[in-house]
Short mmCIF file of N, CA and C in Angstrom, two decimals:
data_model
loop_
_atom_site.label_atom_id
_atom_site.label_comp_id
_atom_site.label_asym_id
_atom_site.label_seq_id
_atom_site.Cartn_x
_atom_site.Cartn_y
_atom_site.Cartn_z
N MET A 1 157.38 153.71 131.30
CA MET A 1 156.30 152.88 130.87
C MET A 1 156.80 151.46 130.55
N ASP A 2 158.06 151.37 130.13
CA ASP A 2 158.60 150.06 129.81
C ASP A 2 158.83 149.20 131.05
N ASN A 3 159.04 149.85 132.19
CA ASN A 3 159.31 149.13 133.44
C ASN A 3 158.40 149.63 134.54
N PRO A 4 157.11 149.28 134.49
CA PRO A 4 156.19 149.80 135.51
C PRO A 4 156.53 149.28 136.90
N VAL A 5 156.28 150.12 137.87
CA VAL A 5 156.48 149.75 139.26
C VAL A 5 155.11 149.52 139.87
N LEU A 6 154.87 148.31 140.33
CA LEU A 6 153.58 147.99 140.93
C LEU A 6 153.58 148.42 142.39
N SER A 7 152.46 148.95 142.82
CA SER A 7 152.33 149.33 144.23
C SER A 7 150.92 149.03 144.69
N GLU A 8 150.80 148.78 145.95
CA GLU A 8 149.52 148.52 146.56
C GLU A 8 149.20 149.68 147.52
N PRO A 9 148.10 150.41 147.27
CA PRO A 9 147.73 151.49 148.20
C PRO A 9 147.47 150.93 149.59
N VAL A 10 147.87 151.69 150.59
CA VAL A 10 147.69 151.28 151.99
C VAL A 10 146.88 152.35 152.70
N ASN A 11 145.77 151.95 153.31
CA ASN A 11 144.96 152.87 154.10
C ASN A 11 145.75 153.27 155.34
N LEU A 12 145.86 154.55 155.61
CA LEU A 12 146.65 155.03 156.74
C LEU A 12 145.91 154.93 158.07
N GLY A 13 144.65 154.49 158.05
CA GLY A 13 143.93 154.20 159.27
C GLY A 13 143.27 155.40 159.92
N SER A 14 142.66 155.13 161.07
CA SER A 14 141.83 156.13 161.74
C SER A 14 142.63 157.28 162.35
N GLU A 15 143.93 157.15 162.50
CA GLU A 15 144.74 158.26 163.01
C GLU A 15 144.80 159.41 162.00
N ILE A 16 144.66 159.07 160.72
CA ILE A 16 144.71 160.05 159.64
C ILE A 16 143.31 160.28 159.07
N ASN A 17 142.63 159.22 158.76
CA ASN A 17 141.35 159.29 158.06
C ASN A 17 140.17 159.42 159.02
N ASP A 18 139.21 160.24 158.64
CA ASP A 18 137.93 160.31 159.33
C ASP A 18 136.87 160.51 158.25
N THR A 19 135.72 161.02 158.61
CA THR A 19 134.65 161.18 157.62
C THR A 19 134.87 162.39 156.71
N SER A 20 135.84 163.24 157.02
CA SER A 20 136.14 164.42 156.19
C SER A 20 136.98 164.02 154.99
N ASP A 21 136.91 164.84 153.95
CA ASP A 21 137.80 164.65 152.81
C ASP A 21 139.20 165.06 153.22
N ALA A 22 140.18 164.27 152.82
CA ALA A 22 141.59 164.58 153.08
C ALA A 22 142.35 164.40 151.78
N TYR A 23 143.18 165.39 151.45
CA TYR A 23 143.85 165.36 150.15
C TYR A 23 145.04 166.30 150.14
N ILE A 24 145.73 166.34 149.01
CA ILE A 24 146.88 167.19 148.76
C ILE A 24 147.92 166.99 149.85
N ASN A 25 148.46 165.80 149.91
CA ASN A 25 149.41 165.48 150.96
C ASN A 25 150.85 165.63 150.50
N ALA A 26 151.72 165.76 151.49
CA ALA A 26 153.16 165.80 151.26
C ALA A 26 153.82 165.13 152.45
N ILE A 27 154.94 164.49 152.21
CA ILE A 27 155.73 163.88 153.28
C ILE A 27 157.07 164.60 153.33
N ARG A 28 157.46 165.00 154.52
CA ARG A 28 158.75 165.68 154.67
C ARG A 28 159.87 164.77 154.18
N LEU A 29 160.92 165.37 153.67
CA LEU A 29 161.99 164.60 153.05
C LEU A 29 162.59 163.54 153.96
N ASP A 30 162.61 163.76 155.27
CA ASP A 30 163.15 162.76 156.19
C ASP A 30 162.11 161.72 156.60
N ASP A 31 160.92 161.76 155.99
CA ASP A 31 159.85 160.77 156.20
C ASP A 31 159.27 160.81 157.62
N SER A 32 159.41 161.94 158.32
CA SER A 32 158.94 162.01 159.71
C SER A 32 157.59 162.68 159.86
N LEU A 33 157.15 163.46 158.86
CA LEU A 33 155.88 164.18 158.95
C LEU A 33 155.05 163.97 157.70
N LEU A 34 153.77 163.76 157.90
CA LEU A 34 152.78 163.72 156.82
C LEU A 34 151.94 164.98 156.97
N PHE A 35 151.84 165.73 155.91
CA PHE A 35 151.18 167.02 155.95
C PHE A 35 150.09 167.01 154.89
N TYR A 36 148.85 167.39 155.24
CA TYR A 36 147.76 167.32 154.26
C TYR A 36 146.66 168.31 154.59
N THR A 37 145.73 168.43 153.64
CA THR A 37 144.58 169.31 153.80
C THR A 37 143.36 168.46 154.15
N ARG A 38 142.59 168.95 155.10
CA ARG A 38 141.33 168.28 155.48
C ARG A 38 140.20 169.28 155.26
N ARG A 39 139.14 168.81 154.63
CA ARG A 39 137.97 169.63 154.36
C ARG A 39 136.85 169.22 155.30
N PHE A 40 136.16 170.21 155.86
CA PHE A 40 135.10 169.90 156.82
C PHE A 40 134.00 170.95 156.76
N LYS A 41 132.85 170.59 157.28
CA LYS A 41 131.72 171.52 157.34
C LYS A 41 131.77 172.29 158.66
N PRO A 42 131.87 173.61 158.60
CA PRO A 42 131.90 174.40 159.83
C PRO A 42 130.51 174.49 160.44
N ALA A 43 130.44 175.04 161.63
CA ALA A 43 129.16 175.16 162.34
C ALA A 43 128.14 175.97 161.54
N ASP A 44 128.60 176.96 160.75
CA ASP A 44 127.67 177.79 160.00
C ASP A 44 127.46 177.29 158.56
N PHE A 45 127.72 176.02 158.31
CA PHE A 45 127.61 175.47 156.96
C PHE A 45 126.20 175.62 156.39
N GLU A 46 125.19 175.37 157.18
CA GLU A 46 123.81 175.45 156.70
C GLU A 46 123.47 176.86 156.22
N ARG A 47 124.04 177.86 156.87
CA ARG A 47 123.75 179.25 156.51
C ARG A 47 124.54 179.69 155.26
N HIS A 48 125.83 179.31 155.18
CA HIS A 48 126.69 179.78 154.09
C HIS A 48 126.90 178.76 152.98
N GLY A 49 126.76 177.48 153.32
CA GLY A 49 126.93 176.43 152.31
C GLY A 49 128.36 176.21 151.86
N ARG A 50 129.34 176.71 152.61
CA ARG A 50 130.74 176.56 152.24
C ARG A 50 131.48 175.70 153.25
N CYS A 51 132.30 174.81 152.72
CA CYS A 51 133.17 174.01 153.58
C CYS A 51 134.44 174.80 153.88
N ASN A 52 135.08 174.47 154.98
CA ASN A 52 136.39 175.03 155.31
C ASN A 52 137.44 173.97 155.05
N GLU A 53 138.66 174.42 154.87
CA GLU A 53 139.80 173.52 154.74
C GLU A 53 140.88 174.00 155.70
N ASN A 54 141.66 173.06 156.21
CA ASN A 54 142.76 173.43 157.07
C ASN A 54 143.85 172.38 156.95
N PHE A 55 145.06 172.75 157.36
CA PHE A 55 146.20 171.85 157.27
C PHE A 55 146.30 170.99 158.53
N PHE A 56 146.66 169.75 158.33
CA PHE A 56 146.88 168.82 159.43
C PHE A 56 148.23 168.15 159.24
N VAL A 57 148.80 167.73 160.36
CA VAL A 57 150.09 167.06 160.32
C VAL A 57 150.04 165.82 161.20
N SER A 58 150.73 164.78 160.75
CA SER A 58 150.85 163.55 161.52
C SER A 58 152.34 163.21 161.61
N LYS A 59 152.78 162.81 162.79
CA LYS A 59 154.18 162.43 162.99
C LYS A 59 154.30 160.91 162.91
N ARG A 60 155.34 160.46 162.21
CA ARG A 60 155.60 159.02 162.13
C ARG A 60 156.14 158.55 163.47
N ASN A 61 155.64 157.39 163.90
CA ASN A 61 156.14 156.77 165.13
C ASN A 61 156.53 155.33 164.83
N GLU A 62 156.84 154.57 165.83
CA GLU A 62 157.33 153.19 165.60
C GLU A 62 156.28 152.26 164.99
N THR A 63 155.01 152.60 165.09
CA THR A 63 153.95 151.73 164.54
C THR A 63 153.31 152.29 163.27
N GLY A 64 153.70 153.48 162.85
CA GLY A 64 153.10 154.08 161.65
C GLY A 64 152.93 155.58 161.86
N TRP A 65 151.78 156.09 161.45
CA TRP A 65 151.51 157.52 161.59
C TRP A 65 150.68 157.79 162.83
N GLY A 66 151.04 158.83 163.58
CA GLY A 66 150.31 159.21 164.79
C GLY A 66 149.06 160.00 164.45
N ALA A 67 148.30 160.33 165.48
CA ALA A 67 147.05 161.08 165.30
C ALA A 67 147.33 162.42 164.63
N ALA A 68 146.50 162.74 163.65
CA ALA A 68 146.64 164.01 162.93
C ALA A 68 146.13 165.16 163.77
N THR A 69 146.89 166.24 163.79
CA THR A 69 146.51 167.43 164.54
C THR A 69 146.75 168.66 163.68
N ASN A 70 146.17 169.77 164.09
CA ASN A 70 146.42 171.03 163.41
C ASN A 70 147.54 171.75 164.15
N GLU A 71 148.74 171.24 164.03
CA GLU A 71 149.89 171.82 164.72
C GLU A 71 150.48 173.02 163.99
N THR A 72 149.92 173.37 162.85
CA THR A 72 150.46 174.51 162.13
C THR A 72 150.15 175.81 162.84
N GLY A 73 149.11 175.83 163.66
CA GLY A 73 148.72 177.05 164.33
C GLY A 73 148.08 178.06 163.40
N LEU A 74 147.78 177.66 162.18
CA LEU A 74 147.21 178.57 161.20
C LEU A 74 145.69 178.53 161.19
N ALA A 75 145.09 177.88 162.15
CA ALA A 75 143.63 177.78 162.19
C ALA A 75 142.97 179.12 162.44
N ALA A 76 143.71 180.10 162.88
CA ALA A 76 143.14 181.43 163.14
C ALA A 76 142.71 182.11 161.85
N TYR A 77 143.09 181.56 160.72
CA TYR A 77 142.72 182.12 159.42
C TYR A 77 141.55 181.29 158.90
N PRO A 78 140.32 181.74 159.05
CA PRO A 78 139.16 180.90 158.80
C PRO A 78 138.78 180.73 157.34
N GLN A 79 139.34 181.51 156.43
CA GLN A 79 138.94 181.38 155.05
C GLN A 79 139.47 180.09 154.44
N TYR A 80 139.06 179.86 153.24
CA TYR A 80 139.37 178.66 152.49
C TYR A 80 140.87 178.38 152.41
N TRP A 81 141.24 177.16 152.67
CA TRP A 81 142.62 176.70 152.48
C TRP A 81 142.69 175.91 151.21
N GLY A 82 143.82 175.88 150.60
CA GLY A 82 143.93 175.14 149.35
C GLY A 82 145.18 174.32 149.28
N HIS A 83 145.78 174.30 148.12
CA HIS A 83 146.91 173.43 147.82
C HIS A 83 148.20 173.97 148.43
N PHE A 84 149.16 173.08 148.64
CA PHE A 84 150.39 173.52 149.24
C PHE A 84 151.57 172.67 148.80
N HIS A 85 152.73 173.18 149.05
CA HIS A 85 153.97 172.42 148.91
C HIS A 85 154.70 172.57 150.23
N PHE A 86 155.28 171.50 150.70
CA PHE A 86 155.83 171.48 152.04
C PHE A 86 157.19 170.81 152.04
N ASP A 87 158.22 171.48 152.55
CA ASP A 87 159.55 170.88 152.64
C ASP A 87 160.01 170.66 154.07
N GLY A 88 159.19 171.00 155.03
CA GLY A 88 159.55 170.84 156.43
C GLY A 88 159.78 172.17 157.13
N LEU A 89 160.26 173.17 156.40
CA LEU A 89 160.53 174.48 157.00
C LEU A 89 159.83 175.62 156.27
N THR A 90 159.39 175.35 155.05
CA THR A 90 158.71 176.36 154.25
C THR A 90 157.44 175.76 153.68
N MET A 91 156.36 176.49 153.77
CA MET A 91 155.09 176.01 153.26
C MET A 91 154.55 177.03 152.27
N PHE A 92 154.37 176.61 151.02
CA PHE A 92 153.70 177.41 150.00
C PHE A 92 152.31 176.86 149.86
N PHE A 93 151.30 177.71 149.83
CA PHE A 93 149.93 177.23 149.74
C PHE A 93 149.03 178.24 149.08
N THR A 94 147.83 177.81 148.76
CA THR A 94 146.81 178.66 148.16
C THR A 94 145.78 179.02 149.21
N ALA A 95 145.37 180.27 149.24
CA ALA A 95 144.26 180.70 150.08
C ALA A 95 143.34 181.56 149.23
N CYS A 96 142.05 181.38 149.41
CA CYS A 96 141.06 182.08 148.59
C CYS A 96 140.25 183.04 149.45
N GLY A 97 140.01 184.22 148.92
CA GLY A 97 139.15 185.18 149.59
C GLY A 97 139.77 185.88 150.78
N TRP A 98 141.09 185.88 150.90
CA TRP A 98 141.72 186.56 152.03
C TRP A 98 141.74 188.06 151.78
N PRO A 99 141.65 188.88 152.83
CA PRO A 99 141.57 190.34 152.66
C PRO A 99 142.76 190.95 151.90
N ASP A 100 143.94 190.38 152.02
CA ASP A 100 145.11 190.94 151.33
C ASP A 100 145.34 190.32 149.96
N GLY A 101 144.34 189.58 149.46
CA GLY A 101 144.47 188.92 148.17
C GLY A 101 144.38 189.87 146.99
N TYR A 102 145.00 189.46 145.89
CA TYR A 102 144.95 190.23 144.64
C TYR A 102 143.84 189.72 143.74
N GLY A 103 143.44 188.45 143.93
CA GLY A 103 142.41 187.83 143.10
C GLY A 103 141.59 186.87 143.93
N SER A 104 140.91 185.96 143.26
CA SER A 104 140.05 185.02 143.98
C SER A 104 140.85 184.08 144.86
N CYS A 105 141.97 183.57 144.34
CA CYS A 105 142.86 182.70 145.10
C CYS A 105 144.29 183.13 144.84
N ASP A 106 145.08 183.24 145.88
CA ASP A 106 146.46 183.70 145.79
C ASP A 106 147.41 182.69 146.44
N LEU A 107 148.69 182.83 146.11
CA LEU A 107 149.73 182.00 146.70
C LEU A 107 150.35 182.73 147.89
N TYR A 108 150.59 181.96 148.95
CA TYR A 108 151.16 182.48 150.20
C TYR A 108 152.34 181.61 150.61
N VAL A 109 153.13 182.12 151.54
CA VAL A 109 154.23 181.37 152.11
C VAL A 109 154.23 181.57 153.63
N SER A 110 154.63 180.53 154.34
CA SER A 110 154.80 180.60 155.78
C SER A 110 156.08 179.82 156.11
N TYR A 111 156.83 180.30 157.10
CA TYR A 111 158.11 179.67 157.49
C TYR A 111 158.01 179.13 158.90
N PHE A 112 158.66 178.00 159.13
CA PHE A 112 158.71 177.38 160.45
C PHE A 112 159.93 177.93 161.17
N ASN A 113 159.70 178.71 162.23
CA ASN A 113 160.77 179.32 163.02
C ASN A 113 160.46 179.16 164.50
N ASN A 114 161.47 178.83 165.28
CA ASN A 114 161.32 178.74 166.74
C ASN A 114 160.14 177.86 167.15
N GLY A 115 159.96 176.74 166.47
CA GLY A 115 158.94 175.77 166.85
C GLY A 115 157.52 176.07 166.42
N LYS A 116 157.33 177.09 165.56
CA LYS A 116 155.97 177.38 165.10
C LYS A 116 156.00 177.99 163.70
N TRP A 117 154.84 177.96 163.04
CA TRP A 117 154.69 178.56 161.72
C TRP A 117 154.38 180.03 161.89
N ASN A 118 155.07 180.89 161.13
CA ASN A 118 154.79 182.32 161.24
C ASN A 118 153.55 182.68 160.43
N SER A 119 153.09 183.92 160.58
CA SER A 119 151.91 184.38 159.85
C SER A 119 152.16 184.30 158.35
N PRO A 120 151.21 183.77 157.61
CA PRO A 120 151.39 183.65 156.16
C PRO A 120 151.57 185.02 155.50
N ARG A 121 152.39 185.04 154.45
CA ARG A 121 152.65 186.26 153.69
C ARG A 121 152.25 186.03 152.24
N ASN A 122 151.44 186.93 151.71
CA ASN A 122 151.06 186.88 150.31
C ASN A 122 152.32 187.06 149.47
N LEU A 123 152.49 186.25 148.41
CA LEU A 123 153.68 186.34 147.58
C LEU A 123 153.73 187.58 146.69
N GLY A 124 152.68 188.38 146.68
CA GLY A 124 152.72 189.67 146.04
C GLY A 124 152.28 189.70 144.59
N ALA A 125 152.27 190.91 144.04
CA ALA A 125 151.73 191.17 142.71
C ALA A 125 152.59 190.58 141.58
N ALA A 126 153.83 190.26 141.84
CA ALA A 126 154.65 189.63 140.80
C ALA A 126 154.17 188.21 140.51
N ILE A 127 153.53 187.58 141.48
CA ILE A 127 153.01 186.21 141.34
C ILE A 127 151.50 186.23 141.21
N ASN A 128 150.83 186.90 142.12
CA ASN A 128 149.37 186.89 142.20
C ASN A 128 148.76 188.03 141.40
N LEU A 129 147.88 187.67 140.48
CA LEU A 129 147.17 188.67 139.69
C LEU A 129 145.72 188.70 140.13
N ALA A 130 144.88 189.38 139.39
CA ALA A 130 143.47 189.47 139.72
C ALA A 130 142.75 188.15 139.43
N GLN A 131 143.43 187.23 138.78
CA GLN A 131 142.84 185.94 138.48
C GLN A 131 143.13 184.94 139.60
N TRP A 132 143.06 183.69 139.26
CA TRP A 132 143.19 182.56 140.18
C TRP A 132 144.58 181.96 140.05
N GLU A 133 145.29 181.81 141.18
CA GLU A 133 146.56 181.10 141.23
C GLU A 133 146.45 179.99 142.25
N SER A 134 147.04 178.82 141.94
CA SER A 134 146.92 177.68 142.83
C SER A 134 147.99 176.64 142.53
N GLN A 135 147.97 175.53 143.26
CA GLN A 135 148.85 174.37 143.12
C GLN A 135 150.33 174.72 143.08
N PRO A 136 150.86 175.43 144.08
CA PRO A 136 152.27 175.77 144.05
C PRO A 136 153.17 174.56 144.29
N ALA A 137 154.30 174.56 143.63
CA ALA A 137 155.34 173.55 143.86
C ALA A 137 156.68 174.26 143.70
N ILE A 138 157.58 174.02 144.61
CA ILE A 138 158.89 174.66 144.57
C ILE A 138 159.90 173.67 144.01
N SER A 139 160.85 174.15 143.23
CA SER A 139 161.88 173.28 142.65
C SER A 139 162.76 172.72 143.76
N ALA A 140 163.46 171.64 143.46
CA ALA A 140 164.31 170.98 144.44
C ALA A 140 165.38 171.91 145.01
N ASP A 141 165.90 172.82 144.19
CA ASP A 141 166.93 173.74 144.68
C ASP A 141 166.33 174.99 145.34
N GLY A 142 165.00 175.10 145.35
CA GLY A 142 164.32 176.22 146.00
C GLY A 142 164.35 177.52 145.23
N ASN A 143 164.79 177.49 143.98
CA ASN A 143 164.93 178.73 143.21
C ASN A 143 163.79 179.02 142.24
N GLU A 144 162.92 178.06 141.99
CA GLU A 144 161.81 178.27 141.06
C GLU A 144 160.51 177.81 141.67
N LEU A 145 159.47 178.61 141.47
CA LEU A 145 158.13 178.29 141.94
C LEU A 145 157.26 178.01 140.72
N TYR A 146 156.64 176.85 140.71
CA TYR A 146 155.72 176.47 139.65
C TYR A 146 154.31 176.51 140.21
N PHE A 147 153.34 176.97 139.40
CA PHE A 147 151.97 177.02 139.88
C PHE A 147 151.01 177.09 138.70
N ALA A 148 149.75 176.80 138.99
CA ALA A 148 148.68 176.91 137.99
C ALA A 148 148.04 178.28 138.13
N SER A 149 147.61 178.83 137.00
CA SER A 149 146.98 180.14 137.03
C SER A 149 145.96 180.25 135.91
N GLN A 150 144.93 181.02 136.15
CA GLN A 150 143.94 181.30 135.12
C GLN A 150 144.14 182.75 134.70
N ARG A 151 145.05 182.96 133.78
CA ARG A 151 145.39 184.31 133.34
C ARG A 151 144.70 184.60 132.03
N SER A 152 144.22 185.80 131.91
CA SER A 152 143.42 186.14 130.73
C SER A 152 144.26 186.38 129.48
N ARG A 153 145.50 186.82 129.62
CA ARG A 153 146.35 187.09 128.46
C ARG A 153 147.62 186.26 128.54
N GLY A 154 147.97 185.66 127.44
CA GLY A 154 149.24 184.96 127.35
C GLY A 154 149.25 183.57 127.95
N GLY A 155 148.15 183.14 128.55
CA GLY A 155 148.11 181.82 129.16
C GLY A 155 147.62 180.77 128.18
N GLN A 156 147.80 179.55 128.55
CA GLN A 156 147.35 178.42 127.75
C GLN A 156 146.36 177.61 128.59
N GLY A 157 145.26 177.22 128.01
CA GLY A 157 144.31 176.37 128.71
C GLY A 157 143.46 177.13 129.70
N ASP A 158 142.88 176.40 130.63
CA ASP A 158 141.97 176.97 131.61
C ASP A 158 141.95 176.04 132.81
N ARG A 159 141.45 176.52 133.90
CA ARG A 159 141.28 175.65 135.05
C ARG A 159 139.86 175.10 135.04
N ILE A 160 139.63 174.04 135.75
CA ILE A 160 138.30 173.47 135.83
C ILE A 160 137.62 174.11 137.03
N SER A 161 136.44 174.65 136.85
CA SER A 161 135.72 175.32 137.91
C SER A 161 134.50 174.50 138.31
N GLY A 162 134.25 174.46 139.61
CA GLY A 162 133.07 173.78 140.11
C GLY A 162 131.81 174.61 140.04
N ARG A 163 131.91 175.84 139.55
CA ARG A 163 130.76 176.72 139.47
C ARG A 163 130.24 176.77 138.05
N ALA A 164 128.93 176.87 137.93
CA ALA A 164 128.31 176.95 136.60
C ALA A 164 128.31 178.37 136.10
#
């Protein structure tokens, strides 16, 4: 606070931004990939009233960031996508309402092998309870996972819910 660093936000342009909400971004440590969540209305939005989310990636080129694509190959999982942590080879993220879930939203992991992301794996009952888990972040040494949770016993605080 004694030595603030001033910065000017820079719009990443039409290669990244469109009319959809885009958020929860991460940049790979070598500054070559921008990874983020994009929220959009699916074709059946009028019937269900729910937006979908999916991961997008943009590669840095000589002029800035290239066109964002869904190169994760995880689009086959149509349920809600959430928050993630990304180091370039491992992706921790939140997914809600998946059939193998323990609660409303659970933490998952996917690994980048042989040029593609493998099928996501639920982190299991040691992490995911019947409540809500989200916002995963992995420590720099990869040995600790930090996350938000709405646990009924022993927890502090609460999460903010968009539902009444």
